[in-house]
Short mmCIF file of C-alpha atoms and ligand atoms in Angstrom, two decimals:
data_model
loop_
_atom_site.label_atom_id
_atom_site.label_comp_id
_atom_site.label_asym_id
_atom_site.label_seq_id
_atom_site.Cartn_x
_atom_site.Cartn_y
_atom_site.Cartn_z
CA UNK A 1 85.37 97.01 127.70
CA UNK A 2 88.47 98.76 126.53
CA UNK A 3 86.48 100.63 123.82
CA UNK A 4 85.87 104.04 125.28
CA UNK A 5 89.46 104.66 126.27
CA UNK A 6 91.61 107.14 124.33
CA UNK A 7 95.17 106.36 123.49
CA UNK A 8 97.81 108.15 125.48
CA UNK A 9 99.49 109.11 122.21
CA UNK A 10 96.51 111.11 120.90
CA UNK A 11 93.45 110.78 118.75
CA UNK A 12 92.38 111.90 115.30
CA UNK A 13 89.63 114.48 115.44
CA UNK A 14 87.52 112.65 112.89
CA UNK A 15 87.35 109.67 110.58
CA UNK A 16 88.54 111.90 107.77
CA UNK A 17 91.79 112.53 109.48
CA UNK A 18 92.28 108.82 109.90
CA UNK A 19 91.65 108.41 106.18
CA UNK A 20 94.19 111.17 105.46
CA UNK A 21 96.71 109.62 107.75
CA UNK A 22 96.20 106.11 106.58
CA UNK A 23 96.35 107.30 102.96
CA UNK A 24 99.46 109.21 103.79
CA UNK A 25 100.99 106.02 105.13
CA UNK A 26 99.86 103.91 102.17
CA UNK A 27 100.66 106.26 99.33
CA UNK A 28 104.37 106.66 99.02
CA UNK A 29 107.39 105.28 97.31
CA UNK A 30 105.54 101.97 97.17
CA UNK A 31 103.16 103.42 94.56
CA UNK A 32 105.36 105.75 92.60
CA UNK A 33 108.73 104.10 92.79
CA UNK A 34 108.33 100.45 93.59
CA UNK A 35 105.10 99.50 91.81
CA UNK A 36 106.36 100.48 88.43
CA UNK A 37 109.76 98.80 88.72
CA UNK A 38 108.26 95.57 90.19
CA UNK A 39 105.73 95.53 87.36
CA UNK A 40 108.65 95.95 84.92
CA UNK A 41 110.73 93.23 86.52
CA UNK A 42 107.88 90.69 86.64
CA UNK A 43 106.63 91.15 83.19
CA UNK A 44 103.71 93.62 83.29
CA UNK A 45 100.07 92.55 83.15
CA UNK A 46 100.20 89.30 85.07
CA UNK A 47 101.90 91.02 87.99
CA UNK A 48 99.39 93.88 87.95
CA UNK A 49 96.46 91.42 87.88
CA UNK A 50 97.85 89.40 90.79
CA UNK A 51 98.55 92.61 92.76
CA UNK A 52 95.01 93.81 92.27
CA UNK A 53 93.59 90.43 93.36
CA UNK A 54 95.84 90.44 96.45
CA UNK A 55 94.80 94.03 97.39
CA UNK A 56 91.12 93.13 97.24
CA UNK A 57 91.08 89.75 98.78
CA UNK A 58 94.08 89.82 101.17
CA UNK A 59 95.33 93.41 101.73
CA UNK A 60 92.01 95.19 102.36
CA UNK A 61 90.62 92.49 104.72
CA UNK A 62 93.89 92.60 106.71
CA UNK A 63 93.70 96.35 106.83
CA UNK A 64 90.29 95.99 108.27
CA UNK A 65 91.61 93.45 110.85
CA UNK A 66 94.50 95.77 111.82
CA UNK A 67 92.24 98.83 112.16
CA UNK A 68 89.77 97.07 114.45
CA UNK A 69 92.40 95.53 116.59
CA UNK A 70 94.01 98.90 117.04
CA UNK A 71 90.84 100.78 117.75
CA UNK A 72 89.74 98.22 120.33
CA UNK A 73 93.15 97.99 121.98
CA UNK A 74 93.95 101.73 122.07
CA UNK A 75 97.64 101.19 122.64
CA UNK A 76 100.69 100.32 120.61
CA UNK A 77 100.16 97.28 118.48
CA UNK A 78 102.09 95.02 120.85
CA UNK A 79 100.17 96.11 123.93
CA UNK A 80 96.92 96.27 122.10
CA UNK A 81 97.31 92.60 121.10
CA UNK A 82 98.41 91.74 124.65
CA UNK A 83 95.29 93.36 126.13
CA UNK A 84 92.92 91.88 123.58
CA UNK A 85 94.44 88.33 123.92
CA UNK A 86 93.89 88.56 127.70
CA UNK A 87 90.36 89.86 127.22
CA UNK A 88 89.37 86.90 125.06
CA UNK A 89 91.57 84.21 126.73
CA UNK A 90 93.92 83.89 123.73
CA UNK A 91 97.49 82.71 123.84
CA UNK A 92 100.16 85.09 125.22
CA UNK A 93 102.12 84.47 122.05
CA UNK A 94 99.93 86.64 119.82
CA UNK A 95 101.65 89.93 120.66
CA UNK A 96 104.78 88.32 119.12
CA UNK A 97 103.16 88.97 115.68
CA UNK A 98 103.16 92.75 116.54
CA UNK A 99 106.79 92.54 117.74
CA UNK A 100 107.85 91.00 114.47
CA UNK A 101 105.80 93.63 112.58
CA UNK A 102 107.47 96.40 114.57
CA UNK A 103 110.92 95.12 113.61
CA UNK A 104 109.85 94.65 110.00
CA UNK A 105 108.66 98.29 109.90
CA UNK A 106 112.00 99.49 111.24
CA UNK A 107 113.89 97.46 108.67
CA UNK A 108 111.73 98.84 105.87
CA UNK A 109 112.36 102.36 107.12
CA UNK A 110 116.13 101.75 106.92
CA UNK A 111 116.07 101.39 103.11
CA UNK A 112 113.05 103.61 102.51
CA UNK A 113 114.95 106.51 103.90
CA UNK A 114 117.78 105.96 101.46
CA UNK A 115 115.44 105.93 98.46
CA UNK A 116 113.50 108.95 99.76
CA UNK A 117 116.98 110.53 99.97
CA UNK A 118 117.28 110.04 96.22
CA UNK A 119 114.15 112.19 95.69
CA UNK A 120 115.74 114.90 97.85
CA UNK A 121 118.76 114.81 95.65
CA UNK A 122 116.52 115.09 92.57
CA UNK A 123 114.79 118.17 93.99
CA UNK A 124 118.15 119.89 93.86
CA UNK A 125 118.96 118.48 90.46
CA UNK A 126 115.58 119.61 89.07
CA UNK A 127 115.96 123.07 90.63
CA UNK A 128 119.45 123.52 89.16
CA UNK A 129 118.17 122.49 85.74
CA UNK A 130 120.54 119.52 85.57
CA UNK A 131 118.02 117.57 83.47
CA UNK A 132 116.91 120.00 80.86
CA UNK A 133 116.96 118.48 77.47
CA UNK A 134 118.52 115.30 78.91
CA UNK A 135 118.81 112.09 76.80
CA UNK A 136 117.89 108.68 78.14
CA UNK A 137 121.56 107.87 78.35
CA UNK A 138 122.28 111.03 80.27
CA UNK A 139 119.48 110.30 82.75
CA UNK A 140 120.92 106.84 83.31
CA UNK A 141 124.36 108.31 84.01
CA UNK A 142 122.93 110.93 86.34
CA UNK A 143 121.26 108.20 88.40
CA UNK A 144 124.42 106.04 88.33
CA UNK A 145 126.41 109.08 89.50
CA UNK A 146 124.16 109.45 92.52
CA UNK A 147 124.06 105.82 93.56
CA UNK A 148 127.76 105.26 93.17
CA UNK A 149 128.57 108.04 95.58
CA UNK A 150 128.24 106.79 99.18
CA UNK A 151 128.77 110.27 100.66
CA UNK A 152 126.02 111.87 98.70
CA UNK A 153 123.68 109.00 99.57
CA UNK A 154 124.51 109.24 103.17
CA UNK A 155 123.90 112.93 103.31
CA UNK A 156 120.33 112.59 101.99
CA UNK A 157 119.62 109.47 103.95
CA UNK A 158 120.67 111.23 107.14
CA UNK A 159 118.60 114.32 106.38
CA UNK A 160 115.50 112.31 105.57
CA UNK A 161 115.81 110.32 108.78
CA UNK A 162 116.09 113.54 110.73
CA UNK A 163 113.01 114.97 109.07
CA UNK A 164 111.04 111.82 109.93
CA UNK A 165 112.19 111.73 113.52
CA UNK A 166 111.25 115.35 113.96
CA UNK A 167 107.56 114.87 113.24
CA UNK A 168 107.36 111.68 115.23
CA UNK A 169 109.02 113.34 118.20
CA UNK A 170 106.42 116.09 118.20
CA UNK A 171 103.54 113.53 117.99
CA UNK A 172 101.95 112.17 114.90
CA UNK A 173 98.42 113.37 115.47
CA UNK A 174 99.31 116.99 115.73
CA UNK A 175 101.53 117.48 112.69
CA UNK A 176 100.21 115.17 110.06
CA UNK A 177 96.76 116.49 109.26
CA UNK A 178 97.64 119.90 107.97
CA UNK A 179 100.39 118.85 105.63
CA UNK A 180 98.52 115.94 104.18
CA UNK A 181 95.39 117.87 103.39
CA UNK A 182 97.34 119.90 100.85
CA UNK A 183 99.94 117.43 99.78
CA UNK A 184 97.81 114.49 98.72
CA UNK A 185 95.62 116.26 96.20
CA UNK A 186 98.71 118.08 94.82
CA UNK A 187 100.56 114.86 94.29
CA UNK A 188 97.61 113.55 92.38
CA UNK A 189 97.38 116.56 90.18
CA UNK A 190 101.06 116.37 89.32
CA UNK A 191 100.63 112.70 88.48
CA UNK A 192 97.79 113.61 86.17
CA UNK A 193 100.07 116.16 84.52
CA UNK A 194 102.66 113.48 83.96
CA UNK A 195 99.95 111.28 82.54
CA UNK A 196 99.12 114.08 80.19
CA UNK A 197 102.75 114.09 79.02
CA UNK A 198 102.63 110.38 78.53
CA UNK A 199 99.72 110.76 76.18
CA UNK A 200 101.88 112.88 73.95
CA UNK A 201 104.80 110.40 73.71
CA UNK A 202 103.03 108.32 71.02
CA UNK A 203 103.62 105.23 73.12
CA UNK A 204 100.72 105.53 75.53
CA UNK A 205 99.01 102.35 74.25
CA UNK A 206 102.24 100.39 74.64
CA UNK A 207 102.15 101.37 78.28
CA UNK A 208 98.54 100.36 78.63
CA UNK A 209 99.24 97.06 76.93
CA UNK A 210 102.21 96.39 79.16
CA UNK A 211 100.23 97.07 82.29
CA UNK A 212 97.06 95.24 81.43
CA UNK A 213 97.90 92.52 78.99
CA UNK A 214 97.37 89.38 81.01
CA UNK A 215 99.90 86.58 80.26
CA UNK A 216 98.94 83.62 82.37
CA UNK A 217 102.34 81.90 81.89
CA UNK A 218 103.86 84.68 84.06
CA UNK A 219 101.56 84.38 87.02
CA UNK A 220 103.46 81.93 89.13
CA UNK A 221 106.75 83.67 88.61
CA UNK A 222 105.68 86.89 90.22
CA UNK A 223 102.92 85.82 92.54
CA UNK A 224 104.80 86.20 95.92
CA UNK A 225 106.33 89.41 94.68
CA UNK A 226 102.77 90.66 93.91
CA UNK A 227 101.38 89.75 97.24
CA UNK A 228 104.35 91.09 99.08
CA UNK A 229 103.88 94.36 97.29
CA UNK A 230 100.19 94.48 98.02
CA UNK A 231 101.15 94.34 101.77
CA UNK A 232 103.88 96.91 101.32
CA UNK A 233 101.85 99.45 99.39
CA UNK A 234 98.86 99.24 101.85
CA UNK A 235 101.24 99.49 104.80
CA UNK A 236 99.74 96.35 106.23
CA UNK A 237 101.34 93.43 108.12
CA UNK A 238 103.57 95.60 110.28
CA UNK A 239 101.22 97.41 112.68
CA UNK A 240 101.39 100.79 110.96
CA UNK A 241 97.68 100.77 110.16
CA UNK A 242 96.96 99.23 113.58
CA UNK A 243 98.61 102.03 115.45
CA UNK A 244 96.74 104.61 113.35
CA UNK A 245 93.56 102.70 114.11
CA UNK A 246 94.22 103.11 117.77
CA UNK A 247 93.91 106.88 117.33
CA UNK A 248 90.60 106.56 115.57
CA UNK A 249 87.42 107.99 117.13
CA UNK A 250 84.96 105.42 118.22
CA UNK A 251 81.86 106.34 116.28
CA UNK A 252 83.08 105.90 112.78
CA UNK A 253 82.61 103.11 110.33
CA UNK A 254 85.79 101.21 109.71
CA UNK A 255 84.61 99.36 106.59
CA UNK A 256 84.00 102.34 104.34
CA UNK A 257 87.15 104.03 105.60
CA UNK A 258 89.39 101.14 104.88
CA UNK A 259 87.88 100.72 101.40
CA UNK A 260 88.53 104.34 100.66
CA UNK A 261 92.20 104.06 101.62
CA UNK A 262 92.66 100.90 99.57
CA UNK A 263 91.05 102.49 96.59
CA UNK A 264 93.09 105.69 96.73
CA UNK A 265 96.27 103.80 97.08
CA UNK A 266 95.47 101.62 94.03
CA UNK A 267 94.50 104.58 91.93
CA UNK A 268 97.73 106.35 92.65
CA UNK A 269 99.81 103.26 91.77
CA UNK A 270 97.97 102.64 88.49
CA UNK A 271 98.24 106.29 87.56
CA UNK A 272 101.98 106.24 88.24
CA UNK A 273 102.29 103.11 86.07
CA UNK A 274 100.27 104.67 83.27
CA UNK A 275 102.30 107.80 83.40
CA UNK A 276 105.72 106.02 83.53
CA UNK A 277 105.67 103.18 81.09
CA UNK A 278 104.86 105.16 77.94
CA UNK A 279 107.89 107.32 78.72
CA UNK A 280 109.95 104.18 79.33
CA UNK A 281 108.99 102.81 75.88
CA UNK A 282 109.28 106.14 74.10
CA UNK A 283 112.81 106.54 75.42
CA UNK A 284 113.76 102.95 74.50
CA UNK A 285 114.48 101.99 78.11
CA UNK A 286 114.11 98.50 79.58
CA UNK A 287 110.99 98.10 81.73
CA UNK A 288 112.90 95.56 83.81
CA UNK A 289 115.54 98.16 84.69
CA UNK A 290 114.98 97.78 88.44
CA UNK A 291 114.98 100.29 91.29
CA UNK A 292 116.32 103.14 89.08
CA UNK A 293 113.37 103.06 86.75
CA UNK A 294 111.51 106.05 88.04
CA UNK A 295 114.62 108.09 88.65
CA UNK A 296 115.84 107.53 85.11
CA UNK A 297 112.49 107.92 83.38
CA UNK A 298 111.13 111.09 84.97
CA UNK A 299 114.02 113.39 84.30
CA UNK A 300 113.58 112.56 80.58
CA UNK A 301 109.93 113.62 80.77
CA UNK A 302 110.58 116.72 82.85
CA UNK A 303 113.73 117.59 81.01
CA UNK A 304 111.81 117.79 77.76
CA UNK A 305 108.62 119.67 78.44
CA UNK A 306 107.71 123.31 78.88
CA UNK A 307 108.07 124.34 82.55
CA UNK A 308 109.49 120.87 83.13
CA UNK A 309 112.06 122.22 85.60
CA UNK A 310 109.50 123.69 87.90
CA UNK A 311 107.06 120.80 87.46
CA UNK A 312 109.85 118.35 88.14
CA UNK A 313 110.90 120.20 91.19
CA UNK A 314 107.39 120.24 92.57
CA UNK A 315 106.98 116.57 91.70
CA UNK A 316 110.04 115.47 93.65
CA UNK A 317 109.12 117.59 96.60
CA UNK A 318 105.77 115.78 96.64
CA UNK A 319 107.37 112.39 96.29
CA UNK A 320 109.63 113.23 99.26
CA UNK A 321 106.66 114.42 101.26
CA UNK A 322 104.65 111.24 100.34
CA UNK A 323 107.65 109.13 101.47
CA UNK A 324 107.86 111.19 104.68
CA UNK A 325 104.21 110.58 105.64
CA UNK A 326 104.79 106.83 105.06
CA UNK A 327 108.03 106.61 106.94
CA UNK A 328 106.40 108.28 109.97
CA UNK A 329 103.87 105.41 110.04
CA UNK A 330 106.78 102.92 110.06
CA UNK A 331 108.36 104.32 113.12
CA UNK A 332 105.18 105.03 115.08
CA UNK A 333 104.35 101.44 116.22
CA UNK A 334 107.72 101.07 117.85
CA UNK A 335 107.77 104.62 119.27
CA UNK A 336 104.33 104.02 120.79
CA UNK A 337 105.40 100.78 122.26
CA UNK A 338 108.66 101.97 123.88
CA UNK A 339 107.02 105.06 125.20
CA UNK A 340 104.47 102.86 126.89
CA UNK A 341 107.06 100.44 128.10
CA UNK A 342 109.79 102.69 129.33
CA UNK A 343 107.85 105.82 130.16
CA UNK A 344 110.48 107.94 128.41
CA UNK A 345 109.60 110.92 126.26
CA UNK A 346 108.82 110.56 122.54
CA UNK A 347 111.92 112.53 121.71
CA UNK A 348 114.25 110.14 123.46
CA UNK A 349 112.59 107.00 122.14
CA UNK A 350 112.36 108.45 118.61
CA UNK A 351 116.02 109.47 118.37
CA UNK A 352 117.23 106.01 119.63
CA UNK A 353 115.03 104.13 117.09
CA UNK A 354 115.76 106.50 114.20
CA UNK A 355 119.43 106.10 114.87
CA UNK A 356 119.12 102.33 114.69
CA UNK A 357 117.23 102.57 111.42
CA UNK A 358 119.81 105.07 110.08
CA UNK A 359 122.62 102.65 110.90
CA UNK A 360 120.95 99.66 109.21
CA UNK A 361 120.22 102.02 106.26
CA UNK A 362 123.92 102.49 105.76
CA UNK A 363 124.00 98.87 104.59
CA UNK A 364 121.64 99.89 101.82
CA UNK A 365 123.69 102.98 100.99
CA UNK A 366 126.79 100.82 100.48
CA UNK A 367 124.96 98.13 98.57
CA UNK A 368 124.74 100.44 95.66
CA UNK A 369 128.45 101.11 95.47
CA UNK A 370 131.40 99.78 97.47
CA UNK A 371 129.39 97.07 99.12
CA UNK A 372 127.67 95.77 95.99
CA UNK A 373 129.52 92.51 96.24
CA UNK A 374 128.34 91.72 99.72
CA UNK A 375 125.75 89.01 98.89
CA UNK A 376 123.08 87.48 101.19
CA UNK A 377 120.79 84.44 100.65
CA UNK A 378 123.10 82.81 98.09
CA UNK A 379 122.05 79.55 96.51
CA UNK A 380 125.17 78.20 94.86
CA UNK A 381 126.32 74.87 93.49
CA UNK A 382 127.88 74.01 96.89
CA UNK A 383 124.68 74.75 98.80
CA UNK A 384 123.06 77.75 100.54
CA UNK A 385 125.08 80.61 102.05
CA UNK A 386 123.52 83.20 104.20
CA UNK A 387 126.39 85.52 103.31
CA UNK A 388 129.12 85.41 100.67
CA UNK A 389 131.38 88.15 99.33
CA UNK A 390 131.37 88.46 95.57
CA UNK A 391 128.92 85.64 94.87
CA UNK A 392 127.30 85.52 91.38
CA UNK A 393 123.72 85.20 92.55
CA UNK A 394 122.14 86.13 95.85
CA UNK A 395 120.88 89.50 96.98
CA UNK A 396 122.77 92.61 97.97
CA UNK A 397 121.95 94.21 101.29
CA UNK A 398 119.11 96.37 99.99
CA UNK A 399 117.58 93.51 98.00
CA UNK A 400 117.99 91.13 100.97
CA UNK A 401 116.10 93.43 103.44
CA UNK A 402 113.47 94.15 100.89
CA UNK A 403 112.94 90.45 100.27
CA UNK A 404 112.95 89.51 104.00
CA UNK A 405 110.37 92.10 104.79
CA UNK A 406 107.99 92.21 101.81
CA UNK A 407 108.00 88.56 100.91
CA UNK A 408 108.19 87.03 104.36
CA UNK A 409 107.55 89.22 107.41
CA UNK A 410 104.72 91.31 106.07
CA UNK A 411 102.61 88.39 104.83
CA UNK A 412 103.27 86.43 108.03
CA UNK A 413 102.42 89.47 110.14
CA UNK A 414 99.31 90.12 108.14
CA UNK A 415 98.23 86.46 108.35
CA UNK A 416 98.61 86.66 112.18
CA UNK A 417 96.60 89.85 112.39
CA UNK A 418 93.80 88.34 110.37
CA UNK A 419 93.66 85.15 112.32
CA UNK A 420 93.76 87.13 115.62
CA UNK A 421 90.83 89.37 114.65
CA UNK A 422 88.98 86.58 113.01
CA UNK A 423 89.31 83.71 115.50
CA UNK A 424 90.74 85.04 118.79
CA UNK A 425 88.69 88.22 119.30
CA UNK A 426 85.10 87.48 120.07
CA UNK A 427 82.50 87.90 117.39
CA UNK A 428 80.87 90.60 119.55
CA UNK A 429 84.01 92.55 119.87
CA UNK A 430 84.51 92.50 116.12
CA UNK A 431 80.89 93.40 115.49
CA UNK A 432 81.09 96.25 117.98
CA UNK A 433 84.22 97.68 116.33
CA UNK A 434 83.09 97.25 112.70
CA UNK A 435 79.62 98.60 113.45
CA UNK A 436 78.35 97.46 110.09
CA UNK A 437 74.55 97.56 110.34
CA UNK A 438 73.76 95.18 107.46
CA UNK A 439 74.20 91.55 108.74
CA UNK A 440 75.08 90.34 105.21
CA UNK A 441 77.90 92.85 104.85
CA UNK A 442 79.13 92.07 108.36
CA UNK A 443 79.29 88.35 107.52
CA UNK A 444 81.13 89.07 104.27
CA UNK A 445 83.70 91.21 106.08
CA UNK A 446 84.14 88.56 108.83
CA UNK A 447 84.47 85.80 106.22
CA UNK A 448 87.10 87.78 104.31
CA UNK A 449 89.08 88.27 107.47
CA UNK A 450 88.64 84.73 108.92
CA UNK A 451 88.95 82.61 105.79
CA UNK A 452 89.68 84.28 102.46
CA UNK A 453 92.72 86.39 103.49
CA UNK A 454 94.51 83.66 105.49
CA UNK A 455 93.95 81.03 102.83
CA UNK A 456 95.03 83.51 100.15
CA UNK A 457 98.31 84.03 101.89
CA UNK A 458 98.86 80.32 102.22
CA UNK A 459 98.03 79.67 98.61
CA UNK A 460 100.56 82.24 97.46
CA UNK A 461 103.31 80.74 99.70
CA UNK A 462 102.58 77.28 98.33
CA UNK A 463 102.55 78.55 94.75
CA UNK A 464 105.93 80.20 95.39
CA UNK A 465 107.45 77.04 96.91
CA UNK A 466 106.37 74.82 94.08
CA UNK A 467 107.35 77.01 91.16
N1 LIG B 501 102.89 101.89 102.06
C1 LIG B 501 104.09 102.62 101.98
C2 LIG B 501 104.34 102.89 100.51
O1 LIG B 501 103.69 102.38 99.65
C3 LIG B 501 105.23 101.87 102.63
C4 LIG B 501 104.95 101.30 103.99
C5 LIG B 501 105.17 100.00 104.27
C6 LIG B 501 104.51 102.11 105.01
C7 LIG B 501 104.99 99.52 105.49
C8 LIG B 501 104.31 101.68 106.26
C9 LIG B 501 104.49 100.32 106.54
O2 LIG B 501 105.28 103.61 100.15
#
């Protein structure tokens, strides 16, 4: 039924553009910034192994589910799920999953924009030659200098949000293709260059060992973190891939497309890890250094190689662009929905939503300096506090939003999308959308969506709760 319609928001001209856009969404700060520091915080190989398992058995199947829901619904995630639930007689509550996803995506954007802002600041720093010949200690101080200055952070955060809003307001389909076609391969080439530098540090094998040495005693500790990151890095669980799926042309195979995106995303993350950790060890830095890891490590590399100034500049430009093509996909589900609902222009809807995200993002800006003592989710001797000023434990604003989204909302959203595609949509609808000709492969795909991914999410939640 709804299959031949075209979304009012536009359509990709081919499957390749969907691959580009979805890869643009998936590859971003999650791969280059977050993956290495999470791996460092959760002890290396065990985290990486869990992450890879989660990508294959949970993330990719859910990406498949999202894409096919979107392509069949041809509207914003909320309205697609509404239409498809009605079509198959499912509960009216299903679209709620897309509403939660939409909110989660906006919350992610709020802090994502701040971190993307760091890379804008580093573009300038690189260009000015601030990092030439810098020592590990100097790099740490430079990063501290940035994060302790709320005004500087606000400036870049604001600028990045404006850039993001600009493309969205013009329409995603039009602007994205051209920039991504050049940017993605360039980013990869620069990552390979960094990898080349890592090979010369004399600590390359330490990096490899750290990333791939499997220590089973560390599995349970980082299991929810690994699954949450699998969702985050693939952009699944929030409706971003679903909304891109709704712009996908009908006659193209979803399965191969989704596998390609999953593979590219994983390759970029592993390459970033392999490039970064040897530098971390060579410089005597702590792998568990947290969110600053990449911003402290890379200046050391670029500051000490020939043409490092220009290479570093290009690298941070590419990081900012990769972040930008991801942040667009965070805003798009909500923009599509409110355009459908209110009939207002993309420009009006985008500016309103971007302002909201900007405001919430100010919480993250302040959590690195004057607001560092504002703590959420505090488990203390006298019980649980949602908020406490100056508490020992707990999470600051940035950590709190990151935790809420990656570890809770994304997995729950993804679980709902898989259950919806697997059990609520009819088998015929799913078969029609997937258009996999081999019955065996079709059954494998359906089984992954229906059973493996949902049970996987539940197992991880149980493992986390019992640790
Ligand atoms: N996948 C993106 C990254 O790795 C982040 C993202 C999360 C994008 C959720 C969209 C939705 O940087």
